[in-house]
Short mmCIF file of C-alpha atoms in Angstrom, two decimals:
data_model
loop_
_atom_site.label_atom_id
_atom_site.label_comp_id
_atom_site.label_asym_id
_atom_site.label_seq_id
_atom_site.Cartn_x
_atom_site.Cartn_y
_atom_site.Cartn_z
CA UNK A 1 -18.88 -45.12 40.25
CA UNK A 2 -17.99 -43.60 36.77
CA UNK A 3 -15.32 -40.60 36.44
CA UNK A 4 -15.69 -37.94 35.75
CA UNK A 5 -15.51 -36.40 31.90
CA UNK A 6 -12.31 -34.86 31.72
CA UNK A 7 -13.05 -30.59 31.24
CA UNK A 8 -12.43 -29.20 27.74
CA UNK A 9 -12.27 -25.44 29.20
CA UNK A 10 -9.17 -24.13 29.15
CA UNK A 11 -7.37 -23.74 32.06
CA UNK A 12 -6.88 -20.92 34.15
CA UNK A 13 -4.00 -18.60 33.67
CA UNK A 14 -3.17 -20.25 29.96
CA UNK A 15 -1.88 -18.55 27.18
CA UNK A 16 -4.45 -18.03 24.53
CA UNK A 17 -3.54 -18.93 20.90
CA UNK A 18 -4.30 -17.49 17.73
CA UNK A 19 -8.59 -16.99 17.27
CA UNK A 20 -10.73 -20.07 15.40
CA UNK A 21 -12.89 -17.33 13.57
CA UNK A 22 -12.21 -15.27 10.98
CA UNK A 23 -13.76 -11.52 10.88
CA UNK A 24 -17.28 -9.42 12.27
CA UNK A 25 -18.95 -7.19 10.15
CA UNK A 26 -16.74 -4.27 12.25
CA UNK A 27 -13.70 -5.93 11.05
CA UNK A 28 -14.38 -5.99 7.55
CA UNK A 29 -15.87 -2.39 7.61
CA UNK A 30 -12.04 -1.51 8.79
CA UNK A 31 -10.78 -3.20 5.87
CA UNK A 32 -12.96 -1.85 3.20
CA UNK A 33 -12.49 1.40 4.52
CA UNK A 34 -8.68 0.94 4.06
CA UNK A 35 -8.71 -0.13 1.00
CA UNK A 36 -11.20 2.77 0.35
CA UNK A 37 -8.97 5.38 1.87
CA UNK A 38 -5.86 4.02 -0.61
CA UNK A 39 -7.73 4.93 -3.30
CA UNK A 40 -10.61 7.49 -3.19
CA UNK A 41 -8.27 10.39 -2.30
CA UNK A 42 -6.00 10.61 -4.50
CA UNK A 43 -8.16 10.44 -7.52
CA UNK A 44 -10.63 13.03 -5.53
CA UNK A 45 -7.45 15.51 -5.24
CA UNK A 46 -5.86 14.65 -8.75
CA UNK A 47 -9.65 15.62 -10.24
CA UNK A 48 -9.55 18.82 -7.70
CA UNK A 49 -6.11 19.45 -8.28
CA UNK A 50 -5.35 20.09 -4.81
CA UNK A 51 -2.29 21.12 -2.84
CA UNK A 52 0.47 19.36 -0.53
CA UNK A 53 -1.07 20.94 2.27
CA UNK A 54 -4.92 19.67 1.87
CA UNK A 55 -3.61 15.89 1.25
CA UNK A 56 -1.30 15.66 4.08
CA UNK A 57 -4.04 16.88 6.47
CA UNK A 58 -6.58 14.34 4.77
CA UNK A 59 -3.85 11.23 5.11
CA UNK A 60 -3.75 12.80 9.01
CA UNK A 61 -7.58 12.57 9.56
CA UNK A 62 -7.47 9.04 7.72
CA UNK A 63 -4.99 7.39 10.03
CA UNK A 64 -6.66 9.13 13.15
CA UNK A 65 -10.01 7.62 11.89
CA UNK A 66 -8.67 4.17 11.06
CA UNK A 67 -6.27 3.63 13.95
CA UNK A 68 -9.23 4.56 16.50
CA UNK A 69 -11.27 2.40 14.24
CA UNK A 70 -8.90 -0.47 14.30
CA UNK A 71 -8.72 -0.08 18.51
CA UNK A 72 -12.01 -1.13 18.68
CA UNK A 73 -12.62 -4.06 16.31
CA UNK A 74 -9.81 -5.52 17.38
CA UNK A 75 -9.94 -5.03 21.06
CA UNK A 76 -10.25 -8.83 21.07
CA UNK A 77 -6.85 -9.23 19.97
CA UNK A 78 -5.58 -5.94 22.35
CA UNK A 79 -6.82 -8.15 25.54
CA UNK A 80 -5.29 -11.04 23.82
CA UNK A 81 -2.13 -9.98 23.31
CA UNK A 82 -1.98 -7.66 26.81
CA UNK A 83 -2.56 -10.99 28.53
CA UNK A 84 0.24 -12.53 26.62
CA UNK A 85 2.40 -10.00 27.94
CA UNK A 86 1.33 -9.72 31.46
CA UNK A 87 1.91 -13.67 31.36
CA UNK A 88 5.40 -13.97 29.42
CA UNK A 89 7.34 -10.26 30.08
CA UNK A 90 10.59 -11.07 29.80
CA UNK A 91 10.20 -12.97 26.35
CA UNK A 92 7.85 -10.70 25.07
CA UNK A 93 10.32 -8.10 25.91
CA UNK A 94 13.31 -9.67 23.85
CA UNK A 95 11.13 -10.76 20.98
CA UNK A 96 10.61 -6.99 20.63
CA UNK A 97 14.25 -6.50 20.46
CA UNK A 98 14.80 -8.70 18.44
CA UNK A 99 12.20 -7.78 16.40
CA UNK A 100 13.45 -4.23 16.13
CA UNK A 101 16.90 -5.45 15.20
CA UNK A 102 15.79 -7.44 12.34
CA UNK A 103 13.97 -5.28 11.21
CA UNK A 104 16.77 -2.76 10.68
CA UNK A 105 19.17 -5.82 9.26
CA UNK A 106 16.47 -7.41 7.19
CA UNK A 107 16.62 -4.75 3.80
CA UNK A 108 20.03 -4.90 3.78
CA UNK A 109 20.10 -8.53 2.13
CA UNK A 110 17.88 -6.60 -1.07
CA UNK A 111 19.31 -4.10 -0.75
CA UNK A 112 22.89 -5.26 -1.45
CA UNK A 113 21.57 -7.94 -3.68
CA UNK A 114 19.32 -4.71 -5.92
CA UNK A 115 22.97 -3.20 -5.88
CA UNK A 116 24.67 -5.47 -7.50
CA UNK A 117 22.35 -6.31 -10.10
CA UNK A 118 21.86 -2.43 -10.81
CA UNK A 119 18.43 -2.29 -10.02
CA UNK A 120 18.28 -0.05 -6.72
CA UNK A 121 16.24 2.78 -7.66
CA UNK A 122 18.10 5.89 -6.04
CA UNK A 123 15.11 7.16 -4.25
CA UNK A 124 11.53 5.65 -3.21
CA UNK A 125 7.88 8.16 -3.17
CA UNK A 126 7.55 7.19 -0.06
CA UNK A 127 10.28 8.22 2.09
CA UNK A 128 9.95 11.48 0.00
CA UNK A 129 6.28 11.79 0.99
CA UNK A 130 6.83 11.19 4.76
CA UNK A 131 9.76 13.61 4.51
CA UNK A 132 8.16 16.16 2.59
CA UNK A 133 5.09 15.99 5.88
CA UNK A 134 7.43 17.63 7.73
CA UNK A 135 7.00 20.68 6.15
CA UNK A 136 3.18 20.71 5.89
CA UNK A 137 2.16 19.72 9.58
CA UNK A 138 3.02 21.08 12.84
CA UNK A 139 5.68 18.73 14.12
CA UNK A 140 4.09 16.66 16.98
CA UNK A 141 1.37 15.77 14.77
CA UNK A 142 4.10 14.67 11.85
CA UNK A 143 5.98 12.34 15.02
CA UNK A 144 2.10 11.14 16.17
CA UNK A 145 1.68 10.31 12.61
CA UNK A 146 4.32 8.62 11.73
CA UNK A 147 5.55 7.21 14.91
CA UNK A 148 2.08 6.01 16.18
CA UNK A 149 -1.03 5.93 14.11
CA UNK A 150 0.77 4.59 11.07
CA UNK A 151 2.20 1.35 12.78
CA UNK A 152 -0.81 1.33 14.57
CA UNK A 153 -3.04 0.72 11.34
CA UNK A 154 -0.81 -1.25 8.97
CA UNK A 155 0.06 -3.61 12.08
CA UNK A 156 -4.15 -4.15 11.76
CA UNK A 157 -4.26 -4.75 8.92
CA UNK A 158 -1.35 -6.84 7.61
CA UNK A 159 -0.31 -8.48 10.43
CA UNK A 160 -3.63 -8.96 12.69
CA UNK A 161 -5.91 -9.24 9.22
CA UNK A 162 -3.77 -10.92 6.66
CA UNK A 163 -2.26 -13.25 9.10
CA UNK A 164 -3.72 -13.74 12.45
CA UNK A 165 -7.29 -13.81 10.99
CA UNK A 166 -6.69 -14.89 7.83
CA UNK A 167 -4.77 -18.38 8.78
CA UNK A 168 -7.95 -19.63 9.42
CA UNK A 169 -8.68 -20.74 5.99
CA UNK A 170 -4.78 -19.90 4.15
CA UNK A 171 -2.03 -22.27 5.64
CA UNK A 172 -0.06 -19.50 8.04
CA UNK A 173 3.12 -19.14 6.11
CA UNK A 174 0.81 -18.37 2.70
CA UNK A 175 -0.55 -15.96 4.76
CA UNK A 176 3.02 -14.31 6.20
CA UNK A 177 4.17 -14.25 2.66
CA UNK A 178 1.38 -12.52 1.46
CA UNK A 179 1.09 -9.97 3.80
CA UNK A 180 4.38 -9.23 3.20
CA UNK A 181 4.55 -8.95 -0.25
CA UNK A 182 1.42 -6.33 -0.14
CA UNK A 183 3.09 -4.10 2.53
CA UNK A 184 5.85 -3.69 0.29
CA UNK A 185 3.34 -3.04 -2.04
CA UNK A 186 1.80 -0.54 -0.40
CA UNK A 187 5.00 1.24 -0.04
CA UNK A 188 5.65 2.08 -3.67
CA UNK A 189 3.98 4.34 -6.27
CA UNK A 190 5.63 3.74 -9.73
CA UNK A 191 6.75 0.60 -11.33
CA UNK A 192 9.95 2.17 -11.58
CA UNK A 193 10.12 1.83 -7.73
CA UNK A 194 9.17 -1.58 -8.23
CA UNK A 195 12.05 -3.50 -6.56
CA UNK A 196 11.85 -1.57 -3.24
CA UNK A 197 9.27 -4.43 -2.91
CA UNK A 198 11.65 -6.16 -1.56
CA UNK A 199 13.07 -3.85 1.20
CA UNK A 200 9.56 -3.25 2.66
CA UNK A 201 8.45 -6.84 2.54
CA UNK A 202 11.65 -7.85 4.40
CA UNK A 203 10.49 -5.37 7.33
CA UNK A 204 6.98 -6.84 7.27
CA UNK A 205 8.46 -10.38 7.01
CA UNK A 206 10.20 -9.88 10.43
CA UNK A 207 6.84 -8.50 11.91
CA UNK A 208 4.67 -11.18 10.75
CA UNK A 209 6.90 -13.45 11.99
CA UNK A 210 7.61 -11.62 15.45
CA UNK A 211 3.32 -12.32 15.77
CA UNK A 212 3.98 -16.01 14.64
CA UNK A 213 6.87 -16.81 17.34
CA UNK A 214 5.32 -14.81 20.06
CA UNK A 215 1.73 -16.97 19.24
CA UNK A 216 -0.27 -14.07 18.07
CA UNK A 217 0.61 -11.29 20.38
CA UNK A 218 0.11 -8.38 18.30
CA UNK A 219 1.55 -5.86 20.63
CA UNK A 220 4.80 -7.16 19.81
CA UNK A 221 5.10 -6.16 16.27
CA UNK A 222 3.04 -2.86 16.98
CA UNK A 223 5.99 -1.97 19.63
CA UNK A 224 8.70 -2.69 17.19
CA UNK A 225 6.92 -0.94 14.15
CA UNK A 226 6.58 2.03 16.44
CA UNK A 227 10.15 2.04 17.56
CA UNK A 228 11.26 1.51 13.96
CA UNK A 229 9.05 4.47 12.44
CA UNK A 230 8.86 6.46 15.60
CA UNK A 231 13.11 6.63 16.11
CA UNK A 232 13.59 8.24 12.58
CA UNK A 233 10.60 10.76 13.25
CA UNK A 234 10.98 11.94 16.52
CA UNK A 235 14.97 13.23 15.20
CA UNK A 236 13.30 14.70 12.85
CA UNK A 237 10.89 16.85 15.64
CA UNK A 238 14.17 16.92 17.23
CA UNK A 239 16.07 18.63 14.76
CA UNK A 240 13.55 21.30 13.59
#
C-alpha cells in the first residue's frame, strides 16, 4: 500500500503571506492614474490660472476617486490583511502602536541632524498647503481628507504597490527604501525644500516596515497613517 502524497494546500486557518503576483490591469490603471493626477492639474490650473478654492476642491474629488478606486483593486489585500487581524489581534494591535510611536520619533533623528548642519528649511509647501485647506473647505471634509482618504491612497500606493507587490521581482528591502525615498518625495515642491526628504521618508520607513513585520497586513500601516494625519486634523476641526 503506497501513502499518500503529502497536500501542498495550505492549511486551514493559516496566515497568508505576502502575494506571488505582481499587478492586474485594475491595479496599474490606479497607478497611472496617480501619477496622472500629480501632474495634469497643476499644469491645467497654472495654464487657467485658477484659484485656491477650485484646486483644493479638485485635490478633494481626486483622493475621493482614487481612495474608492484603490478599495477595489486591492480588495485582495483588504481580505488579506482583515484575516491577519481577525487571526493575530493583540499583535496587530501593538504593531499599530508601535507603529504610531515611531512614526512620531522617527523625523526627529533628520531633523536634529538638518539642524545642526544648517540645512532645515524653516517651513515645507506642504504643511502650508494642508493648512491653508482649512480655509477653503468646509471642515469635515478638510478632517475626511486629510485624516482618511489621504492615508488611504498613499498607503496603496507606496506601501501595498511599491512594496508588497513590487517585492516580487526587487529584493524587499530595495523595495522599502524606495518607497520611502519617493514618499518623501512626494512631499516636497522646491529643491529648496529638498532635505525634508528625509523627515517624510523616515515616516514612510516606519510604515513600510510596520507591513514587513506584521507579514503584509496593510491595515496596519493604514491605521497608523490615519491616526498620525487624522490626530493633527481633527484639532484643527476642533478648534475652528
Amino acid at each position: 500500500m503506497n501513502a499518500s502524497a503529502p497536500s501542498s494546500a495550505p492549511l486551514e486557518g493559516s496566515i497568508p503571506t505576502h502575494p506571488s503576483r505582481g499587478f492586474d490591469r485594475g491595479q496599474l490603471l490606479f497607478l497611472a492614474l496617480y501619477v496622472a493626477f500629480l501632474i495634469v492639474p497643476g499644469r491645467l490650473f497654472e495654464a487657467l490660472d485658477a484659484g485656491a478654492g477650485p484646486r483644493a476642491w479638485t485635490g478633494i474629488l481626486r483622493y475621493v476617486l482614487l481612495a474608492g478606486l484603490g478599495i477595489w483593486v486591492f480588495r485582495d489585500a483588504i481580505a488579506r490583511s482583515w484575516t491577519l487581524t481577525r487571526q493575530r489581534p493583540v499583535r496587530t494591535g501593538l504593531l499599530v502602536i508601535a507603529a504610531v510611536l515611531a512614526a512620531e520619533i522617527a523625523p526627529i533623528i533628520p531633523a536634529v541632524l538638518l539642524s545642526a548642519l544648517g540645512w532645515m528649511p524653516e517651513a515645507g509647501t506642504n504643511d502650508a498647503n494642508v493648512s491653508a485647506l482649512t480655509d477653503q473647505v468646509p471642515a469635515l471634509v478638510f478632517v475626511i481628507t486629510v485624516a482618511l482618504l489621504g492615508p488611504l491612497t498613499e498607503e496603496f500606493v507606496f506601501r501595498e504597490a511599491l512594496v508588497q507587490r513590487a517585492r516580487r521581482w526587487v529584493p524587499v528591502w530595495t523595495c522599502v527604501l524606495i518607497s520611502s525615498l519617493a514618499f518623501g518625495a512626494l512631499h516636497i515642491h522646491t529643491l529648496a525644500e529638498l532635505p525634508l526628504v528625509l523627515l517624510y521618508a523616515s515616516i514612510a520607513l516606519v510604515y513600510a516596515l510596520a507591513l514587513v513585520i506584521s507579514r503584509g497586513n496593510l491595515l496596519v500601516p493604514i491605521i497608523a497613517h490615519v491616526i498620525h494625519n487624522g490626530v493633527p486634523a481633527l484639532s484643527a476641526f476642533l478648534g475652528q
